Amino acid sequence: MKIVFEEFLQSVEESERGFVEELHEFLSENGCECNIKQSKSGFVVSYVRNKITLMNYVQRKTGTKARIYAANIGSYQEMLNTLSPKMKSGIVKAPPCKRLLDPSACNPKCSMGYTFEMDGALYKKCRISAFMFALSEENDGFIRTFLEKELGL
């Protein structure tokens, strides 16, 4: 059974549906393919461009979150200094990338995380949790800007 975007949209908090629709259009217009799967906790929606995942929506008990895979973070890391305090706190609390700290400490098939600076501090964070943000009025604009930077716009 193929899951359609509208089914996922109905599972998103009503206050965030407009943003999710807008971001869906933006990513689609910029060459991203939308893939939707069912998971235990809800839907997992991935946006892929040139066989590289740019972002997923993941659903948790606390709400829908956007996980950004920031492969190009080195070219726009100064943007991180402009994020909301809550977003910065989430980045700081994210676990470090074991492979960046010790290449033998993690599964060799695991994609390595990110090395970047934010507010003058150097971070080496796991790619799965480094840039995972709750959808909220406070965060939505930053999420969009983050994706624009990642797409090189």
CSV table of N, CA and C in Angstrom, one decimal:
chain,number,residue,atom,x,y,z
A,1,MET,N,0.8,-1.2,0.0
A,1,MET,CA,0.0,0.0,0.0
A,1,MET,C,0.9,1.2,0.0
A,2,LYS,N,0.7,2.1,-1.0
A,2,LYS,CA,1.5,3.3,-1.1
A,2,LYS,C,0.9,4.4,-0.2
A,3,ILE,N,1.7,5.0,0.6
A,3,ILE,CA,1.3,6.0,1.5
A,3,ILE,C,1.5,7.4,0.8
A,4,VAL,N,0.5,8.2,0.9
A,4,VAL,CA,0.6,9.5,0.2
A,4,VAL,C,0.8,10.6,1.2
A,5,PHE,N,1.3,11.7,0.7
A,5,PHE,CA,1.7,12.8,1.5
A,5,PHE,C,0.5,13.3,2.4
A,6,GLU,N,-0.7,13.3,1.8
A,6,GLU,CA,-1.8,13.8,2.6
A,6,GLU,C,-2.1,13.0,3.8
A,7,GLU,N,-1.8,11.7,3.8
A,7,GLU,CA,-2.0,10.8,4.9
A,7,GLU,C,-1.0,11.3,6.0
A,8,PHE,N,0.2,11.5,5.6
A,8,PHE,CA,1.2,12.0,6.6
A,8,PHE,C,0.8,13.3,7.2
A,9,LEU,N,0.4,14.2,6.3
A,9,LEU,CA,0.0,15.6,6.7
A,9,LEU,C,-1.1,15.6,7.8
A,10,GLN,N,-2.0,14.6,7.7
A,10,GLN,CA,-3.1,14.5,8.7
A,10,GLN,C,-2.6,14.1,10.0
A,11,SER,N,-1.4,13.5,10.1
A,11,SER,CA,-0.8,13.1,11.4
A,11,SER,C,0.0,14.2,12.0
A,12,VAL,N,0.3,15.3,11.3
A,12,VAL,CA,1.1,16.4,11.8
A,12,VAL,C,0.2,17.3,12.6
A,13,GLU,N,0.7,17.9,13.6
A,13,GLU,CA,0.0,18.9,14.5
A,13,GLU,C,-0.7,19.9,13.5
A,14,GLU,N,-1.9,20.2,13.8
A,14,GLU,CA,-2.7,21.1,12.9
A,14,GLU,C,-1.9,22.5,12.8
A,15,SER,N,-1.3,23.0,13.8
A,15,SER,CA,-0.6,24.3,13.8
A,15,SER,C,0.6,24.2,12.9
A,16,GLU,N,1.1,23.0,12.5
A,16,GLU,CA,2.3,22.9,11.7
A,16,GLU,C,2.0,22.5,10.3
A,17,ARG,N,0.8,22.2,9.9
A,17,ARG,CA,0.5,21.6,8.6
A,17,ARG,C,0.8,22.6,7.5
A,18,GLY,N,0.6,23.9,7.7
A,18,GLY,CA,0.9,24.9,6.7
A,18,GLY,C,2.4,24.9,6.4
A,19,PHE,N,3.2,24.9,7.4
A,19,PHE,CA,4.6,24.9,7.2
A,19,PHE,C,5.1,23.6,6.5
A,20,VAL,N,4.6,22.5,6.9
A,20,VAL,CA,5.0,21.2,6.3
A,20,VAL,C,4.6,21.2,4.8
A,21,GLU,N,3.4,21.7,4.5
A,21,GLU,CA,3.0,21.8,3.1
A,21,GLU,C,3.9,22.7,2.3
A,22,GLU,N,4.2,23.9,2.9
A,22,GLU,CA,5.1,24.9,2.2
A,22,GLU,C,6.5,24.3,2.0
A,23,LEU,N,7.0,23.6,3.0
A,23,LEU,CA,8.3,23.0,2.9
A,23,LEU,C,8.3,21.9,1.8
A,24,HIS,N,7.2,21.1,1.8
A,24,HIS,CA,7.1,20.0,0.8
A,24,HIS,C,7.2,20.6,-0.6
A,25,GLU,N,6.4,21.7,-0.8
A,25,GLU,CA,6.4,22.3,-2.2
A,25,GLU,C,7.8,22.9,-2.5
A,26,PHE,N,8.4,23.5,-1.5
A,26,PHE,CA,9.8,24.1,-1.7
A,26,PHE,C,10.8,23.0,-2.1
A,27,LEU,N,10.8,21.9,-1.3
A,27,LEU,CA,11.8,20.9,-1.6
A,27,LEU,C,11.5,20.2,-2.9
A,28,SER,N,10.2,19.9,-3.2
A,28,SER,CA,9.8,19.3,-4.5
A,28,SER,C,10.3,20.2,-5.7
A,29,GLU,N,10.1,21.5,-5.6
A,29,GLU,CA,10.5,22.4,-6.6
A,29,GLU,C,12.0,22.5,-6.8
A,30,ASN,N,12.7,22.1,-5.8
A,30,ASN,CA,14.2,22.1,-5.8
A,30,ASN,C,14.8,20.7,-6.0
A,31,GLY,N,14.0,19.9,-6.7
A,31,GLY,CA,14.5,18.6,-7.1
A,31,GLY,C,14.6,17.5,-6.1
A,32,CYS,N,13.8,17.6,-5.0
A,32,CYS,CA,13.8,16.5,-4.0
A,32,CYS,C,12.6,15.6,-4.2
A,33,GLU,N,12.9,14.3,-4.1
A,33,GLU,CA,11.9,13.3,-4.2
A,33,GLU,C,11.4,13.0,-2.7
A,34,CYS,N,10.1,12.9,-2.6
A,34,CYS,CA,9.5,12.6,-1.3
A,34,CYS,C,9.2,11.1,-1.2
A,35,ASN,N,9.8,10.4,-0.1
A,35,ASN,CA,9.5,9.0,0.1
A,35,ASN,C,8.9,8.9,1.5
A,36,ILE,N,7.8,8.2,1.6
A,36,ILE,CA,7.0,8.0,2.9
A,36,ILE,C,6.9,6.6,3.3
A,37,LYS,N,7.3,6.3,4.5
A,37,LYS,CA,7.2,4.9,5.1
A,37,LYS,C,6.5,5.0,6.4
A,38,GLN,N,5.9,3.9,6.8
A,38,GLN,CA,5.2,3.8,8.1
A,38,GLN,C,6.3,3.2,9.1
A,39,SER,N,6.3,3.7,10.3
A,39,SER,CA,7.2,3.2,11.4
A,39,SER,C,6.3,2.9,12.6
A,40,LYS,N,6.9,2.4,13.6
A,40,LYS,CA,6.2,2.1,14.9
A,40,LYS,C,5.6,3.4,15.4
A,41,SER,N,6.3,4.5,15.4
A,41,SER,CA,5.8,5.7,16.0
A,41,SER,C,5.1,6.6,15.1
A,42,GLY,N,4.9,6.2,13.8
A,42,GLY,CA,4.2,7.1,12.9
A,42,GLY,C,4.8,7.0,11.5
A,43,PHE,N,4.9,8.1,10.8
A,43,PHE,CA,5.4,8.1,9.5
A,43,PHE,C,6.9,8.6,9.5
A,44,VAL,N,7.7,8.1,8.6
A,44,VAL,CA,9.0,8.7,8.3
A,44,VAL,C,9.0,9.2,6.9
A,45,VAL,N,9.2,10.5,6.7
A,45,VAL,CA,9.1,11.1,5.4
A,45,VAL,C,10.5,11.6,5.1
A,46,SER,N,11.0,11.1,4.0
A,46,SER,CA,12.4,11.5,3.6
A,46,SER,C,12.3,12.3,2.3
A,47,TYR,N,13.2,13.3,2.2
A,47,TYR,CA,13.4,14.1,1.0
A,47,TYR,C,14.8,13.8,0.5
A,48,VAL,N,14.9,13.3,-0.8
A,48,VAL,CA,16.1,12.8,-1.3
A,48,VAL,C,16.4,13.6,-2.6
A,49,ARG,N,17.6,14.0,-2.8
A,49,ARG,CA,18.0,14.7,-4.0
A,49,ARG,C,19.4,14.1,-4.5
A,50,ASN,N,19.4,13.7,-5.7
A,50,ASN,CA,20.6,13.1,-6.3
A,50,ASN,C,21.1,11.9,-5.4
A,51,LYS,N,20.2,11.1,-4.9
A,51,LYS,CA,20.4,9.9,-4.1
A,51,LYS,C,21.0,10.2,-2.7
A,52,ILE,N,20.9,11.5,-2.3
A,52,ILE,CA,21.3,11.8,-1.0
A,52,ILE,C,20.2,12.4,-0.2
A,53,THR,N,20.0,11.9,1.0
A,53,THR,CA,18.9,12.3,1.9
A,53,THR,C,19.2,13.7,2.4
A,54,LEU,N,18.3,14.6,2.2
A,54,LEU,CA,18.5,16.0,2.7
A,54,LEU,C,17.8,16.2,4.1
A,55,MET,N,16.7,15.5,4.2
A,55,MET,CA,15.9,15.8,5.4
A,55,MET,C,14.9,14.6,5.6
A,56,ASN,N,14.5,14.3,6.9
A,56,ASN,CA,13.4,13.5,7.2
A,56,ASN,C,12.5,14.2,8.2
A,57,TYR,N,11.2,13.9,8.1
A,57,TYR,CA,10.3,14.2,9.2
A,57,TYR,C,10.2,12.8,10.0
A,58,VAL,N,10.4,12.9,11.3
A,58,VAL,CA,10.2,11.7,12.1
A,58,VAL,C,9.1,12.1,13.2
A,59,GLN,N,8.3,11.1,13.5
A,59,GLN,CA,7.2,11.4,14.5
A,59,GLN,C,7.6,10.7,15.8
A,60,ARG,N,7.5,11.5,16.9
A,60,ARG,CA,7.8,11.1,18.2
A,60,ARG,C,6.5,11.4,19.1
A,61,LYS,N,6.5,10.9,20.3
A,61,LYS,CA,5.4,11.2,21.2
A,61,LYS,C,5.3,12.7,21.5
A,62,THR,N,6.5,13.3,21.4
A,62,THR,CA,6.5,14.8,21.7
A,62,THR,C,6.2,15.6,20.5
A,63,GLY,N,5.9,15.0,19.3
A,63,GLY,CA,5.5,15.7,18.1
A,63,GLY,C,6.4,15.4,16.9
A,64,THR,N,6.2,16.1,15.8
A,64,THR,CA,6.9,15.9,14.6
A,64,THR,C,8.2,16.7,14.7
A,65,LYS,N,9.3,16.0,14.2
A,65,LYS,CA,10.6,16.6,14.2
A,65,LYS,C,11.2,16.6,12.8
A,66,ALA,N,12.0,17.6,12.5
A,66,ALA,CA,12.7,17.6,11.2
A,66,ALA,C,14.2,17.2,11.5
A,67,ARG,N,14.7,16.2,10.8
A,67,ARG,CA,16.1,15.8,10.9
A,67,ARG,C,16.7,16.2,9.7
A,68,ILE,N,17.7,17.1,9.8
A,68,ILE,CA,18.4,17.7,8.6
A,68,ILE,C,19.8,17.0,8.5
A,69,TYR,N,20.1,16.5,7.3
A,69,TYR,CA,21.4,15.9,7.1
A,69,TYR,C,22.2,17.0,6.4
A,70,ALA,N,23.1,17.6,7.1
A,70,ALA,CA,23.8,18.8,6.7
A,70,ALA,C,25.2,18.4,6.1
A,71,ALA,N,25.2,17.7,5.0
A,71,ALA,CA,26.5,17.3,4.4
A,71,ALA,C,27.4,18.5,4.1
A,72,ASN,N,26.8,19.7,3.8
A,72,ASN,CA,27.6,20.8,3.4
A,72,ASN,C,27.7,21.9,4.5
A,73,ILE,N,27.6,21.4,5.8
A,73,ILE,CA,27.6,22.4,6.9
A,73,ILE,C,28.9,23.2,6.9
A,74,GLY,N,30.0,22.7,6.5
A,74,GLY,CA,31.2,23.5,6.5
A,74,GLY,C,31.2,24.8,5.7
A,75,SER,N,30.3,24.8,4.7
A,75,SER,CA,30.2,26.0,3.9
A,75,SER,C,29.3,27.1,4.4
A,76,TYR,N,28.5,26.8,5.4
A,76,TYR,CA,27.6,27.8,6.0
A,76,TYR,C,27.4,27.7,7.5
A,77,GLN,N,28.4,27.2,8.2
A,77,GLN,CA,28.3,26.9,9.6
A,77,GLN,C,28.1,28.2,10.4
A,78,GLU,N,28.4,29.4,9.9
A,78,GLU,CA,28.2,30.6,10.6
A,78,GLU,C,26.7,30.9,10.8
A,79,MET,N,25.8,30.2,10.0
A,79,MET,CA,24.4,30.3,10.1
A,79,MET,C,23.9,29.7,11.4
A,80,LEU,N,24.7,28.8,11.9
A,80,LEU,CA,24.3,28.1,13.2
A,80,LEU,C,24.3,29.1,14.3
A,81,ASN,N,25.1,30.2,14.3
A,81,ASN,CA,25.1,31.2,15.3
A,81,ASN,C,23.8,32.0,15.4
A,82,THR,N,23.0,31.9,14.4
A,82,THR,CA,21.7,32.7,14.3
A,82,THR,C,20.5,31.8,14.8
A,83,LEU,N,20.7,30.5,15.1
A,83,LEU,CA,19.6,29.7,15.5
A,83,LEU,C,19.1,30.1,16.8
A,84,SER,N,17.8,29.7,17.1
A,84,SER,CA,17.2,30.0,18.4
A,84,SER,C,18.0,29.3,19.5
A,85,PRO,N,17.9,29.8,20.7
A,85,PRO,CA,18.6,29.2,21.9
A,85,PRO,C,18.2,27.7,22.0
A,86,LYS,N,16.9,27.4,21.8
A,86,LYS,CA,16.4,26.1,22.0
A,86,LYS,C,17.0,25.1,21.0
A,87,MET,N,17.2,25.6,19.7
A,87,MET,CA,17.8,24.8,18.7
A,87,MET,C,19.3,24.5,19.0
A,88,LYS,N,19.9,25.6,19.4
A,88,LYS,CA,21.4,25.5,19.8
A,88,LYS,C,21.5,24.5,20.9
A,89,SER,N,20.6,24.5,21.9
A,89,SER,CA,20.7,23.6,23.0
A,89,SER,C,20.6,22.2,22.6
A,90,GLY,N,19.7,21.9,21.6
A,90,GLY,CA,19.5,20.6,21.1
A,90,GLY,C,20.7,20.1,20.4
A,91,ILE,N,21.4,21.0,19.7
A,91,ILE,CA,22.7,20.6,19.0
A,91,ILE,C,23.7,20.3,20.0
A,92,VAL,N,23.9,21.1,21.0
A,92,VAL,CA,24.9,20.9,22.1
A,92,VAL,C,24.6,19.6,22.8
A,93,LYS,N,23.4,19.2,23.1
A,93,LYS,CA,23.0,18.0,23.8
A,93,LYS,C,23.1,16.8,22.9
A,94,ALA,N,23.1,16.9,21.6
A,94,ALA,CA,23.2,15.7,20.7
A,94,ALA,C,24.5,15.0,21.0
A,95,PRO,N,24.5,13.6,20.9
A,95,PRO,CA,25.7,12.9,21.2
A,95,PRO,C,26.8,13.2,20.2
A,96,PRO,N,28.1,13.0,20.6
A,96,PRO,CA,29.2,13.2,19.7
A,96,PRO,C,29.2,12.0,18.7
A,97,CYS,N,29.9,12.2,17.6
A,97,CYS,CA,30.1,11.2,16.6
A,97,CYS,C,31.3,10.3,17.0
A,98,LYS,N,31.0,9.1,17.3
A,98,LYS,CA,32.0,8.2,17.8
A,98,LYS,C,33.1,8.0,16.7
A,99,ARG,N,32.7,7.9,15.5
A,99,ARG,CA,33.7,7.7,14.4
A,99,ARG,C,34.6,8.9,14.2
A,100,LEU,N,34.1,10.1,14.5
A,100,LEU,CA,35.0,11.2,14.4
A,100,LEU,C,36.0,11.3,15.6
A,101,LEU,N,35.6,10.8,16.7
A,101,LEU,CA,36.5,10.8,17.9
A,101,LEU,C,37.4,9.6,17.9
A,102,ASP,N,36.9,8.4,17.4
A,102,ASP,CA,37.8,7.2,17.3
A,102,ASP,C,37.2,6.4,16.2
A,103,PRO,N,37.8,6.3,15.0
A,103,PRO,CA,37.3,5.6,13.9
A,103,PRO,C,36.9,4.1,14.1
A,104,SER,N,37.5,3.5,15.1
A,104,SER,CA,37.2,2.1,15.4
A,104,SER,C,36.0,2.0,16.4
A,105,ALA,N,35.5,3.1,16.9
A,105,ALA,CA,34.5,3.0,18.0
A,105,ALA,C,33.1,2.8,17.5
A,106,CYS,N,32.8,2.9,16.3
A,106,CYS,CA,31.5,2.8,15.7
A,106,CYS,C,31.5,1.8,14.6
A,107,ASN,N,30.3,1.4,14.2
A,107,ASN,CA,30.1,0.5,13.0
A,107,ASN,C,30.8,1.2,11.8
A,108,PRO,N,31.7,0.5,11.1
A,108,PRO,CA,32.3,1.1,9.9
A,108,PRO,C,31.3,1.4,8.8
A,109,LYS,N,30.1,0.9,8.8
A,109,LYS,CA,29.1,1.2,7.8
A,109,LYS,C,28.4,2.5,8.1
A,110,CYS,N,28.6,3.0,9.3
A,110,CYS,CA,27.9,4.2,9.8
A,110,CYS,C,28.5,5.4,9.1
A,111,SER,N,27.7,6.2,8.5
A,111,SER,CA,28.2,7.5,7.9
A,111,SER,C,28.7,8.4,9.0
A,112,MET,N,29.8,9.0,8.8
A,112,MET,CA,30.5,9.8,9.8
A,112,MET,C,29.6,11.1,10.0
A,113,GLY,N,29.7,11.6,11.2
A,113,GLY,CA,29.0,12.8,11.5
A,113,GLY,C,29.6,14.1,11.0
A,114,TYR,N,29.4,15.2,11.7
A,114,TYR,CA,29.7,16.5,11.3
A,114,TYR,C,30.7,17.2,12.3
A,115,THR,N,31.7,17.9,11.7
A,115,THR,CA,32.5,18.7,12.5
A,115,THR,C,32.2,20.2,12.1
A,116,PHE,N,31.9,21.0,13.1
A,116,PHE,CA,31.5,22.4,12.8
A,116,PHE,C,31.7,23.2,14.0
A,117,GLU,N,31.7,24.5,13.8
A,117,GLU,CA,31.8,25.5,14.9
A,117,GLU,C,30.4,26.2,15.1
A,118,MET,N,30.1,26.4,16.3
A,118,MET,CA,28.9,27.2,16.6
A,118,MET,C,29.2,28.1,17.9
A,119,ASP,N,29.0,29.3,17.8
A,119,ASP,CA,29.3,30.3,18.9
A,119,ASP,C,30.7,30.1,19.4
A,120,GLY,N,31.7,29.9,18.5
A,120,GLY,CA,33.1,29.8,18.8
A,120,GLY,C,33.5,28.5,19.4
A,121,ALA,N,32.6,27.5,19.5
A,121,ALA,CA,33.0,26.2,20.0
A,121,ALA,C,33.0,25.2,18.9
A,122,LEU,N,33.9,24.2,19.0
A,122,LEU,CA,34.0,23.2,18.0
A,122,LEU,C,33.2,22.0,18.4
A,123,TYR,N,32.4,21.4,17.5
A,123,TYR,CA,31.6,20.3,17.8
A,123,TYR,C,31.9,19.1,16.8
A,124,LYS,N,31.8,17.9,17.2
A,124,LYS,CA,31.9,16.7,16.4
A,124,LYS,C,30.6,15.9,16.7
A,125,LYS,N,29.6,16.0,16.0
A,125,LYS,CA,28.3,15.5,16.3
A,125,LYS,C,27.8,14.4,15.4
A,126,CYS,N,27.1,13.4,15.9
A,126,CYS,CA,26.5,12.3,15.2
A,126,CYS,C,25.5,12.9,14.2
A,127,ARG,N,25.5,12.4,13.0
A,127,ARG,CA,24.6,12.9,11.9
A,127,ARG,C,23.2,12.6,12.2
A,128,ILE,N,22.9,11.5,12.9
A,128,ILE,CA,21.5,11.1,13.2
A,128,ILE,C,20.8,12.1,14.1
A,129,SER,N,21.5,12.7,15.0
A,129,SER,CA,20.8,13.5,16.0
A,129,SER,C,21.3,15.0,16.1
A,130,ALA,N,22.3,15.3,15.4
A,130,ALA,CA,22.9,16.7,15.5
A,130,ALA,C,21.9,17.8,15.1
A,131,PHE,N,21.2,17.6,14.1
A,131,PHE,CA,20.3,18.6,13.6
A,131,PHE,C,18.9,18.1,13.5
A,132,MET,N,18.3,17.8,14.7
A,132,MET,CA,16.9,17.3,14.7
A,132,MET,C,16.1,18.2,15.6
A,133,PHE,N,15.2,18.9,14.9
A,133,PHE,CA,14.5,20.0,15.5
A,133,PHE,C,13.0,19.8,15.5
A,134,ALA,N,12.3,20.1,16.6
A,134,ALA,CA,10.9,20.0,16.7
A,134,ALA,C,10.3,21.1,15.8
A,135,LEU,N,9.2,20.8,15.1
A,135,LEU,CA,8.5,21.8,14.4
A,135,LEU,C,7.8,22.7,15.4
A,136,SER,N,8.0,24.0,15.2
A,136,SER,CA,7.3,25.0,16.1
A,136,SER,C,7.4,26.3,15.4
A,137,GLU,N,6.6,27.2,15.8
A,137,GLU,CA,6.6,28.5,15.2
A,137,GLU,C,8.0,29.2,15.4
A,138,GLU,N,8.6,28.9,16.5
A,138,GLU,CA,10.0,29.5,16.8
A,138,GLU,C,11.0,28.9,15.8
A,139,ASN,N,10.9,27.6,15.5
A,139,ASN,CA,11.9,26.9,14.8
A,139,ASN,C,11.7,26.9,13.2
A,140,ASP,N,10.5,27.0,12.8
A,140,ASP,CA,10.2,26.7,11.4
A,140,ASP,C,11.0,27.6,10.4
A,141,GLY,N,11.2,28.9,10.7
A,141,GLY,CA,12.0,29.7,9.8
A,141,GLY,C,13.4,29.3,9.7
A,142,PHE,N,14.0,28.9,10.9
A,142,PHE,CA,15.3,28.4,10.9
A,142,PHE,C,15.5,27.1,10.1
A,143,ILE,N,14.5,26.2,10.2
A,143,ILE,CA,14.6,25.0,9.5
A,143,ILE,C,14.6,25.2,8.0
A,144,ARG,N,13.7,26.2,7.5
A,144,ARG,CA,13.7,26.5,6.1
A,144,ARG,C,15.0,27.1,5.7
A,145,THR,N,15.6,28.0,6.4
A,145,THR,CA,16.9,28.6,6.1
A,145,THR,C,18.0,27.6,6.1
A,146,PHE,N,18.0,26.7,7.0
A,146,PHE,CA,18.9,25.6,7.1
A,146,PHE,C,18.9,24.8,5.8
A,147,LEU,N,17.7,24.4,5.3
A,147,LEU,CA,17.5,23.6,4.1
A,147,LEU,C,17.9,24.5,2.8
A,148,GLU,N,17.6,25.7,2.8
A,148,GLU,CA,18.1,26.6,1.7
A,148,GLU,C,19.6,26.6,1.6
A,149,LYS,N,20.2,26.7,2.7
A,149,LYS,CA,21.7,26.7,2.8
A,149,LYS,C,22.2,25.4,2.3
A,150,GLU,N,21.6,24.3,2.7
A,150,GLU,CA,22.1,23.0,2.3
A,150,GLU,C,21.9,22.7,0.8
A,151,LEU,N,20.9,23.3,0.3
A,151,LEU,CA,20.6,23.2,-1.2
A,151,LEU,C,21.5,24.2,-2.0
A,152,GLY,N,22.2,25.1,-1.3
A,152,GLY,CA,23.1,26.0,-2.0
A,152,GLY,C,22.3,27.2,-2.6
A,153,LEU,N,21.1,27.6,-2.0
A,153,LEU,CA,20.3,28.7,-2.5
A,153,LEU,C,20.6,30.0,-1.7
